[in-house]
mmCIF file of C-alpha atoms in Angstrom:
data_model
loop_
_atom_site.group_PDB
_atom_site.id
_atom_site.type_symbol
_atom_site.label_atom_id
_atom_site.label_comp_id
_atom_site.label_asym_id
_atom_site.label_seq_id
_atom_site.Cartn_x
_atom_site.Cartn_y
_atom_site.Cartn_z
ATOM 1 C CA UNK E 940 73.252 115.850 128.232
ATOM 2 C CA UNK E 941 70.760 117.443 130.545
ATOM 3 C CA UNK E 942 67.265 116.224 129.725
ATOM 4 C CA UNK E 943 63.972 117.641 130.845
ATOM 5 C CA UNK E 944 60.769 115.670 130.837
ATOM 6 C CA UNK E 945 58.024 117.248 128.737
ATOM 7 C CA UNK E 946 55.539 119.360 130.627
ATOM 8 C CA UNK E 947 55.990 122.792 132.142
ATOM 9 C CA UNK E 948 55.345 121.385 135.609
ATOM 10 C CA UNK E 949 58.201 118.887 135.271
ATOM 11 C CA UNK E 950 55.881 115.880 135.310
ATOM 12 C CA UNK E 951 57.046 113.122 132.942
ATOM 13 C CA UNK E 952 55.124 112.986 129.686
ATOM 14 C CA UNK E 953 53.647 109.488 129.476
ATOM 15 C CA UNK E 954 51.319 108.629 126.646
ATOM 16 C CA UNK E 955 50.148 105.359 125.165
ATOM 17 C CA UNK E 956 52.474 103.304 127.346
ATOM 18 C CA UNK E 957 55.520 105.414 126.448
ATOM 19 C CA UNK E 958 57.586 107.970 128.353
ATOM 20 C CA UNK E 959 59.135 110.794 126.318
ATOM 21 C CA UNK E 960 62.099 113.051 127.035
ATOM 22 C CA UNK E 961 63.198 116.186 125.242
ATOM 23 C CA UNK E 962 66.620 117.830 125.329
ATOM 24 C CA UNK E 963 66.788 121.196 127.048
ATOM 25 C CA UNK E 964 69.799 122.597 125.197
ATOM 26 C CA UNK E 965 67.740 124.017 122.327
ATOM 27 C CA UNK E 966 64.830 126.421 122.792
ATOM 28 C CA UNK E 967 64.189 127.007 119.072
ATOM 29 C CA UNK E 968 61.210 124.677 118.916
ATOM 30 C CA UNK E 969 57.725 125.483 120.126
ATOM 31 C CA UNK E 970 55.478 123.315 122.252
ATOM 32 C CA UNK E 971 53.245 122.858 119.187
ATOM 33 C CA UNK E 972 56.155 121.429 117.218
ATOM 34 C CA UNK E 973 57.073 119.106 120.064
ATOM 35 C CA UNK E 974 53.504 117.807 120.145
ATOM 36 C CA UNK E 975 53.611 117.160 116.401
ATOM 37 C CA UNK E 976 56.948 115.436 116.886
ATOM 38 C CA UNK E 977 55.385 113.066 119.420
ATOM 39 C CA UNK E 978 52.439 112.399 117.098
ATOM 40 C CA UNK E 979 54.883 111.455 114.338
ATOM 41 C CA UNK E 980 56.804 109.302 116.808
ATOM 42 C CA UNK E 981 53.653 107.283 117.480
ATOM 43 C CA UNK E 982 53.072 106.945 113.727
ATOM 44 C CA UNK E 983 56.608 105.535 113.386
ATOM 45 C CA UNK E 984 56.028 103.220 116.345
ATOM 46 C CA UNK E 985 52.812 101.970 114.736
ATOM 47 C CA UNK E 986 54.449 101.654 111.317
ATOM 48 C CA UNK E 987 52.143 104.194 109.664
ATOM 49 C CA UNK E 988 54.502 107.118 109.068
ATOM 50 C CA UNK E 989 54.611 108.078 105.392
ATOM 51 C CA UNK E 990 58.215 107.212 104.523
ATOM 52 C CA UNK E 991 60.174 104.227 105.776
ATOM 53 C CA UNK E 992 63.902 104.639 105.190
ATOM 54 C CA UNK E 993 65.277 101.240 106.145
ATOM 55 C CA UNK E 994 64.897 98.139 108.236
ATOM 56 C CA UNK E 995 67.997 96.769 109.980
ATOM 57 C CA UNK E 996 68.424 93.764 112.260
ATOM 58 C CA UNK E 997 67.667 95.793 115.381
ATOM 59 C CA UNK E 998 65.667 98.849 114.320
ATOM 60 C CA UNK E 999 63.348 100.478 111.820
ATOM 61 C CA UNK E 1000 63.957 104.042 110.618
ATOM 62 C CA UNK E 1001 61.369 106.497 109.277
ATOM 63 C CA UNK E 1002 61.582 110.037 107.886
ATOM 64 C CA UNK E 1003 59.152 112.929 108.341
ATOM 65 C CA UNK E 1004 59.138 116.563 107.223
ATOM 66 C CA UNK E 1005 58.016 119.585 109.265
ATOM 67 C CA UNK E 1006 57.260 122.783 107.327
ATOM 68 C CA UNK E 1007 56.500 124.846 110.423
ATOM 69 C CA UNK E 1008 60.138 124.849 111.610
ATOM 70 C CA UNK E 1009 61.870 125.878 108.417
ATOM 71 C CA UNK E 1010 61.385 122.636 106.543
ATOM 72 C CA UNK E 1011 63.125 120.417 109.085
ATOM 73 C CA UNK E 1012 63.515 116.715 108.269
ATOM 74 C CA UNK E 1013 63.591 114.308 111.205
ATOM 75 C CA UNK E 1014 64.567 110.647 111.402
ATOM 76 C CA UNK E 1015 62.575 108.383 113.729
ATOM 77 C CA UNK E 1016 64.552 105.292 114.723
ATOM 78 C CA UNK E 1017 62.442 102.691 116.523
ATOM 79 C CA UNK E 1018 64.663 100.218 118.369
ATOM 80 C CA UNK E 1019 63.428 96.644 118.751
ATOM 81 C CA UNK E 1020 63.258 95.082 122.227
ATOM 82 C CA UNK E 1021 66.504 93.492 123.393
ATOM 83 C CA UNK E 1022 66.285 89.703 123.175
ATOM 84 C CA UNK E 1023 68.064 86.674 124.591
ATOM 85 C CA UNK E 1024 71.296 86.901 126.539
ATOM 86 C CA UNK E 1025 71.691 90.572 125.625
ATOM 87 C CA UNK E 1026 68.529 91.303 127.598
ATOM 88 C CA UNK E 1027 70.157 89.912 130.738
ATOM 89 C CA UNK E 1028 73.273 91.987 130.071
ATOM 90 C CA UNK E 1029 71.201 95.124 129.571
ATOM 91 C CA UNK E 1030 69.726 94.989 133.086
ATOM 92 C CA UNK E 1031 72.772 96.750 134.522
ATOM 93 C CA UNK E 1032 72.990 99.251 131.670
ATOM 94 C CA UNK E 1033 71.040 102.444 131.027
ATOM 95 C CA UNK E 1034 68.456 102.569 128.272
ATOM 96 C CA UNK E 1035 69.837 102.734 124.742
ATOM 97 C CA UNK E 1036 68.131 106.043 123.967
ATOM 98 C CA UNK E 1037 69.532 107.614 127.131
ATOM 99 C CA UNK E 1038 72.964 106.239 126.248
ATOM 100 C CA UNK E 1039 72.770 107.834 122.791
ATOM 101 C CA UNK E 1040 71.849 111.172 124.373
ATOM 102 C CA UNK E 1041 74.701 111.014 126.868
ATOM 103 C CA UNK E 1042 77.387 109.847 124.441
ATOM 104 C CA UNK E 1043 76.254 112.416 121.859
ATOM 105 C CA UNK E 1044 76.672 115.191 124.397
ATOM 106 C CA UNK E 1045 80.185 113.968 125.263
ATOM 107 C CA UNK E 1046 81.111 113.747 121.580
ATOM 108 C CA UNK E 1047 79.745 117.221 120.912
ATOM 109 C CA UNK E 1048 81.714 118.627 123.852
ATOM 110 C CA UNK E 1049 84.886 117.081 122.375
ATOM 111 C CA UNK E 1050 84.225 118.680 119.006
ATOM 112 C CA UNK E 1051 83.014 115.538 117.209
ATOM 113 C CA UNK E 1052 80.067 116.078 114.861
ATOM 114 C CA UNK E 1053 76.823 114.319 115.870
ATOM 115 C CA UNK E 1054 73.156 114.778 114.855
ATOM 116 C CA UNK E 1055 70.880 116.985 116.931
ATOM 117 C CA UNK E 1056 68.554 114.922 119.138
ATOM 118 C CA UNK E 1057 64.952 116.112 119.035
ATOM 119 C CA UNK E 1058 63.163 113.483 121.114
ATOM 120 C CA UNK E 1059 63.767 110.291 123.074
ATOM 121 C CA UNK E 1060 61.171 107.740 124.104
ATOM 122 C CA UNK E 1061 60.967 104.440 125.946
ATOM 123 C CA UNK E 1062 58.150 101.910 126.125
ATOM 124 C CA UNK E 1063 57.328 101.156 129.750
ATOM 125 C CA UNK E 1064 56.395 97.527 129.075
ATOM 126 C CA UNK E 1065 57.745 95.906 125.941
ATOM 127 C CA UNK E 1066 61.304 97.146 125.646
ATOM 128 C CA UNK E 1067 61.076 99.261 122.506
ATOM 129 C CA UNK E 1068 62.710 102.693 122.349
ATOM 130 C CA UNK E 1069 62.737 105.585 119.899
ATOM 131 C CA UNK E 1070 65.393 108.146 119.015
ATOM 132 C CA UNK E 1071 64.448 111.156 116.891
ATOM 133 C CA UNK E 1072 67.215 113.221 115.299
ATOM 134 C CA UNK E 1073 67.320 116.048 112.789
ATOM 135 C CA UNK E 1074 68.552 115.249 109.307
ATOM 136 C CA UNK E 1075 72.259 115.907 108.816
ATOM 137 C CA UNK E 1076 73.294 118.327 106.075
ATOM 138 C CA UNK E 1077 75.461 116.899 103.319
ATOM 139 C CA UNK E 1078 75.756 113.319 102.108
ATOM 140 C CA UNK E 1079 76.865 110.065 103.640
ATOM 141 C CA UNK E 1080 80.372 109.005 102.704
ATOM 142 C CA UNK E 1081 79.219 106.568 100.003
ATOM 143 C CA UNK E 1082 77.135 109.157 98.150
ATOM 144 C CA UNK E 1083 79.776 111.838 98.543
ATOM 145 C CA UNK E 1084 82.551 109.686 97.067
ATOM 146 C CA UNK E 1085 80.363 108.848 94.065
ATOM 147 C CA UNK E 1086 79.970 112.578 93.335
ATOM 148 C CA UNK E 1087 83.431 113.828 94.288
ATOM 149 C CA UNK E 1088 86.288 114.642 91.937
ATOM 150 C CA UNK E 1089 89.491 112.646 92.304
ATOM 151 C CA UNK E 1090 91.287 115.543 94.007
ATOM 152 C CA UNK E 1091 88.395 116.122 96.427
ATOM 153 C CA UNK E 1092 88.181 112.400 97.202
ATOM 154 C CA UNK E 1093 91.833 112.280 98.193
ATOM 155 C CA UNK E 1094 91.496 115.276 100.506
ATOM 156 C CA UNK E 1095 88.300 113.981 102.127
ATOM 157 C CA UNK E 1096 89.652 110.468 102.743
ATOM 158 C CA UNK E 1097 92.837 111.719 104.392
ATOM 159 C CA UNK E 1098 90.812 114.151 106.506
ATOM 160 C CA UNK E 1099 88.448 111.325 107.467
ATOM 161 C CA UNK E 1100 91.379 109.257 108.705
ATOM 162 C CA UNK E 1101 92.528 112.170 110.843
ATOM 163 C CA UNK E 1102 88.997 112.658 112.216
ATOM 164 C CA UNK E 1103 88.694 108.997 113.197
ATOM 165 C CA UNK E 1104 92.074 109.263 114.893
ATOM 166 C CA UNK E 1105 90.760 112.280 116.814
ATOM 167 C CA UNK E 1106 87.720 110.210 117.823
ATOM 168 C CA UNK E 1107 89.958 107.441 119.154
ATOM 169 C CA UNK E 1108 92.405 109.776 120.860
ATOM 170 C CA UNK E 1109 89.469 111.381 122.682
ATOM 171 C CA UNK E 1110 88.654 107.925 124.102
ATOM 172 C CA UNK E 1111 85.772 106.739 121.885
ATOM 173 C CA UNK E 1112 85.085 103.613 119.843
ATOM 174 C CA UNK E 1113 82.199 103.855 117.400
ATOM 175 C CA UNK E 1114 79.892 100.850 117.531
ATOM 176 C CA UNK E 1115 79.145 100.676 113.805
ATOM 177 C CA UNK E 1116 81.671 102.731 111.849
ATOM 178 C CA UNK E 1117 80.476 102.050 108.293
ATOM 179 C CA UNK E 1118 80.595 104.546 105.388
ATOM 180 C CA UNK E 1119 76.812 104.922 105.685
ATOM 181 C CA UNK E 1120 77.149 106.228 109.255
ATOM 182 C CA UNK E 1121 79.572 109.027 108.318
ATOM 183 C CA UNK E 1122 78.318 112.230 106.681
ATOM 184 C CA UNK E 1123 80.489 114.737 104.847
ATOM 185 C CA UNK E 1124 79.092 118.133 105.814
ATOM 186 C CA UNK E 1125 81.807 120.506 104.590
ATOM 187 C CA UNK E 1126 84.762 120.581 102.213
ATOM 188 C CA UNK E 1127 86.855 123.646 103.068
ATOM 189 C CA UNK E 1128 88.116 122.098 105.256
ATOM 190 C CA UNK E 1129 86.380 118.675 105.208
ATOM 191 C CA UNK E 1130 83.946 118.241 108.100
ATOM 192 C CA UNK E 1131 82.161 115.105 109.272
ATOM 193 C CA UNK E 1132 79.192 113.992 111.347
ATOM 194 C CA UNK E 1133 79.000 110.483 112.850
ATOM 195 C CA UNK E 1134 75.536 108.940 113.314
ATOM 196 C CA UNK E 1135 74.070 105.814 114.984
ATOM 197 C CA UNK E 1136 75.610 105.813 118.451
ATOM 198 C CA UNK E 1137 73.702 103.051 120.218
ATOM 199 C CA UNK E 1138 76.945 101.071 120.587
ATOM 200 C CA UNK E 1139 79.457 103.929 120.666
ATOM 201 C CA UNK E 1140 81.446 103.890 123.894
ATOM 202 C CA UNK E 1141 83.895 106.089 125.739
ATOM 203 C CA UNK E 1142 86.262 103.423 126.935
ATOM 204 C CA UNK E 1143 89.823 102.701 127.978
ATOM 205 C CA UNK E 1144 89.896 100.140 125.134
ATOM 206 C CA UNK E 1145 90.390 103.029 122.718
ATOM 207 C CA UNK E 1146 93.993 103.150 123.949
ATOM 208 C CA UNK E 1147 94.721 99.733 122.522
ATOM 209 C CA UNK E 1148 95.568 98.879 118.957
ATOM 210 C CA UNK E 1149 93.232 95.988 118.222
ATOM 211 C CA UNK E 1150 89.888 97.665 119.145
ATOM 212 C CA UNK E 1151 90.910 100.708 117.096
ATOM 213 C CA UNK E 1152 91.849 98.498 114.157
ATOM 214 C CA UNK E 1153 88.425 96.845 114.297
ATOM 215 C CA UNK E 1154 86.839 100.280 113.833
ATOM 216 C CA UNK E 1155 88.970 100.857 110.743
ATOM 217 C CA UNK E 1156 88.038 97.432 109.388
ATOM 218 C CA UNK E 1157 84.344 98.276 109.899
ATOM 219 C CA UNK E 1158 84.895 101.366 107.796
ATOM 220 C CA UNK E 1159 86.804 99.644 105.013
ATOM 221 C CA UNK E 1160 85.224 96.225 104.611
ATOM 222 C CA UNK E 1161 82.235 97.354 102.530
ATOM 223 C CA UNK E 1162 82.876 97.180 98.802
ATOM 224 C CA UNK E 1163 81.788 100.651 97.695
ATOM 225 C CA UNK E 1164 81.766 101.252 93.948
ATOM 226 C CA UNK E 1165 84.814 103.227 92.873
ATOM 227 C CA UNK E 1166 86.605 102.956 96.230
ATOM 228 C CA UNK E 1167 89.976 101.258 95.748
ATOM 229 C CA UNK E 1168 92.523 99.804 98.136
ATOM 230 C CA UNK E 1169 94.570 102.933 97.489
ATOM 231 C CA UNK E 1170 91.631 105.001 98.750
ATOM 232 C CA UNK E 1171 91.477 102.860 101.882
ATOM 233 C CA UNK E 1172 95.189 103.438 102.444
ATOM 234 C CA UNK E 1173 94.609 107.191 102.187
ATOM 235 C CA UNK E 1174 92.290 106.895 105.177
ATOM 236 C CA UNK E 1175 94.992 104.911 106.958
ATOM 237 C CA UNK E 1176 97.669 107.517 106.186
ATOM 238 C CA UNK E 1177 95.487 110.292 107.585
ATOM 239 C CA UNK E 1178 94.758 108.148 110.627
ATOM 240 C CA UNK E 1179 98.278 106.976 111.363
ATOM 241 C CA UNK E 1180 99.741 110.482 111.198
ATOM 242 C CA UNK E 1181 98.028 111.199 114.536
ATOM 243 C CA UNK E 1182 99.818 108.351 116.344
ATOM 244 C CA UNK E 1183 103.487 107.559 117.120
ATOM 245 C CA UNK E 1184 105.280 106.307 114.022
ATOM 246 C CA UNK E 1185 107.206 103.334 115.331
ATOM 247 C CA UNK E 1186 104.637 100.656 114.357
ATOM 248 C CA UNK E 1187 102.853 102.084 111.325
ATOM 249 C CA UNK E 1188 104.012 99.460 108.854
ATOM 250 C CA UNK E 1189 103.139 96.548 111.151
ATOM 251 C CA UNK E 1190 99.698 98.021 111.942
ATOM 252 C CA UNK E 1191 99.009 98.696 108.274
ATOM 253 C CA UNK E 1192 99.743 95.060 107.384
ATOM 254 C CA UNK E 1193 97.523 93.918 110.236
ATOM 255 C CA UNK E 1194 94.643 96.156 109.117
ATOM 256 C CA UNK E 1195 95.055 94.940 105.522
ATOM 257 C CA UNK E 1196 94.953 91.287 106.639
ATOM 258 C CA UNK E 1197 91.889 91.818 108.840
ATOM 259 C CA UNK E 1198 90.172 93.717 106.036
ATOM 260 C CA UNK E 1199 90.905 91.040 103.427
ATOM 261 C CA UNK E 1200 89.559 88.287 105.709
ATOM 262 C CA UNK E 1201 86.399 90.275 106.487
ATOM 263 C CA UNK E 1202 85.684 91.051 102.826
ATOM 264 C CA UNK E 1203 86.312 87.437 101.770
ATOM 265 C CA UNK E 1204 83.869 86.201 104.405
ATOM 266 C CA UNK E 1205 81.226 88.670 103.275
ATOM 267 C CA UNK E 1206 81.676 87.616 99.646
ATOM 268 C CA UNK E 1207 81.144 83.973 100.666
ATOM 269 C CA UNK E 1208 78.004 84.947 102.595
ATOM 270 C CA UNK E 1209 76.708 86.917 99.606
ATOM 271 C CA UNK E 1210 77.329 83.998 97.219
ATOM 272 C CA UNK E 1211 75.579 81.589 99.616
ATOM 273 C CA UNK E 1212 72.613 83.967 99.975
ATOM 274 C CA UNK E 1213 72.243 84.296 96.181
ATOM 275 C CA UNK E 1214 72.485 80.518 95.737
ATOM 276 C CA UNK E 1215 69.823 79.962 98.408
ATOM 277 C CA UNK E 1216 67.508 82.534 96.824
ATOM 278 C CA UNK E 1217 68.009 80.984 93.369
ATOM 279 C CA UNK E 1218 67.246 77.510 94.725
ATOM 280 C CA UNK E 1219 64.086 78.793 96.382
ATOM 281 C CA UNK E 1220 62.923 80.394 93.143
ATOM 282 C CA UNK E 1221 63.521 77.180 91.182
ATOM 283 C CA UNK E 1222 61.576 75.134 93.729
ATOM 284 C CA UNK E 1223 58.726 77.619 93.648
ATOM 285 C CA UNK E 1224 58.674 77.527 89.850
ATOM 286 C CA UNK E 1225 58.591 73.716 89.834
ATOM 287 C CA UNK E 1226 55.839 73.607 92.435
ATOM 288 C CA UNK E 1227 57.923 71.675 95.021
#
């Protein structure tokens, strides 16, 4: 994606130790809105924006609303500094926010749905970054499946499998392909938007079976209420139809085995976490 640095004279916009970039492919937004966007970005960076959406291991996400541009909702994702060995590895890589902008443009050019980027920012000293995107219409896959009829669920899951196959055939591997990072934005026919692309890559590895299978395991390992193994196989059927048929049964068994192992491990982790929390509560109650 072509990016221009804020300022009509082309001078980079640096403020408060941050440098901000804005995409040039959309001229719908005024300079006043962009200034308000940056003000909200600083509120998210400082942790004072009105609504915090979630806190993950590597980032904090906030939501803000802008009446002056048709009631637009924007997500502000503040990325933590890279730590440890990953910091050494990142020296030869471009900034995460810039990577998201570039990979999003490639995905969009290949017809894959991605959120619109409104603003990017990088801290000059400290390592934090921020990515601001517009809110995606529709619902994430988890919420959609809870609301959908049985017939609609079947159609959407098969179409999702085909869309993931299209993603892989175009040369991409999503870095975190969970149901919460897939939005259903249309039903006739089903349409999807993929979010959170900090670790999405366009790579030759997409040609190989095992990396692709890992993406499918990421999608299926979460135990979503009402989603059965049959539903997961519907995704697989939609996916496998896009590839040569000679190894479908073997790959399906391999995906099922990987999925079962991943879910079993997560159940063990969940049980251990609950036991640890219960023990801590008992100790606190006893005063030890």
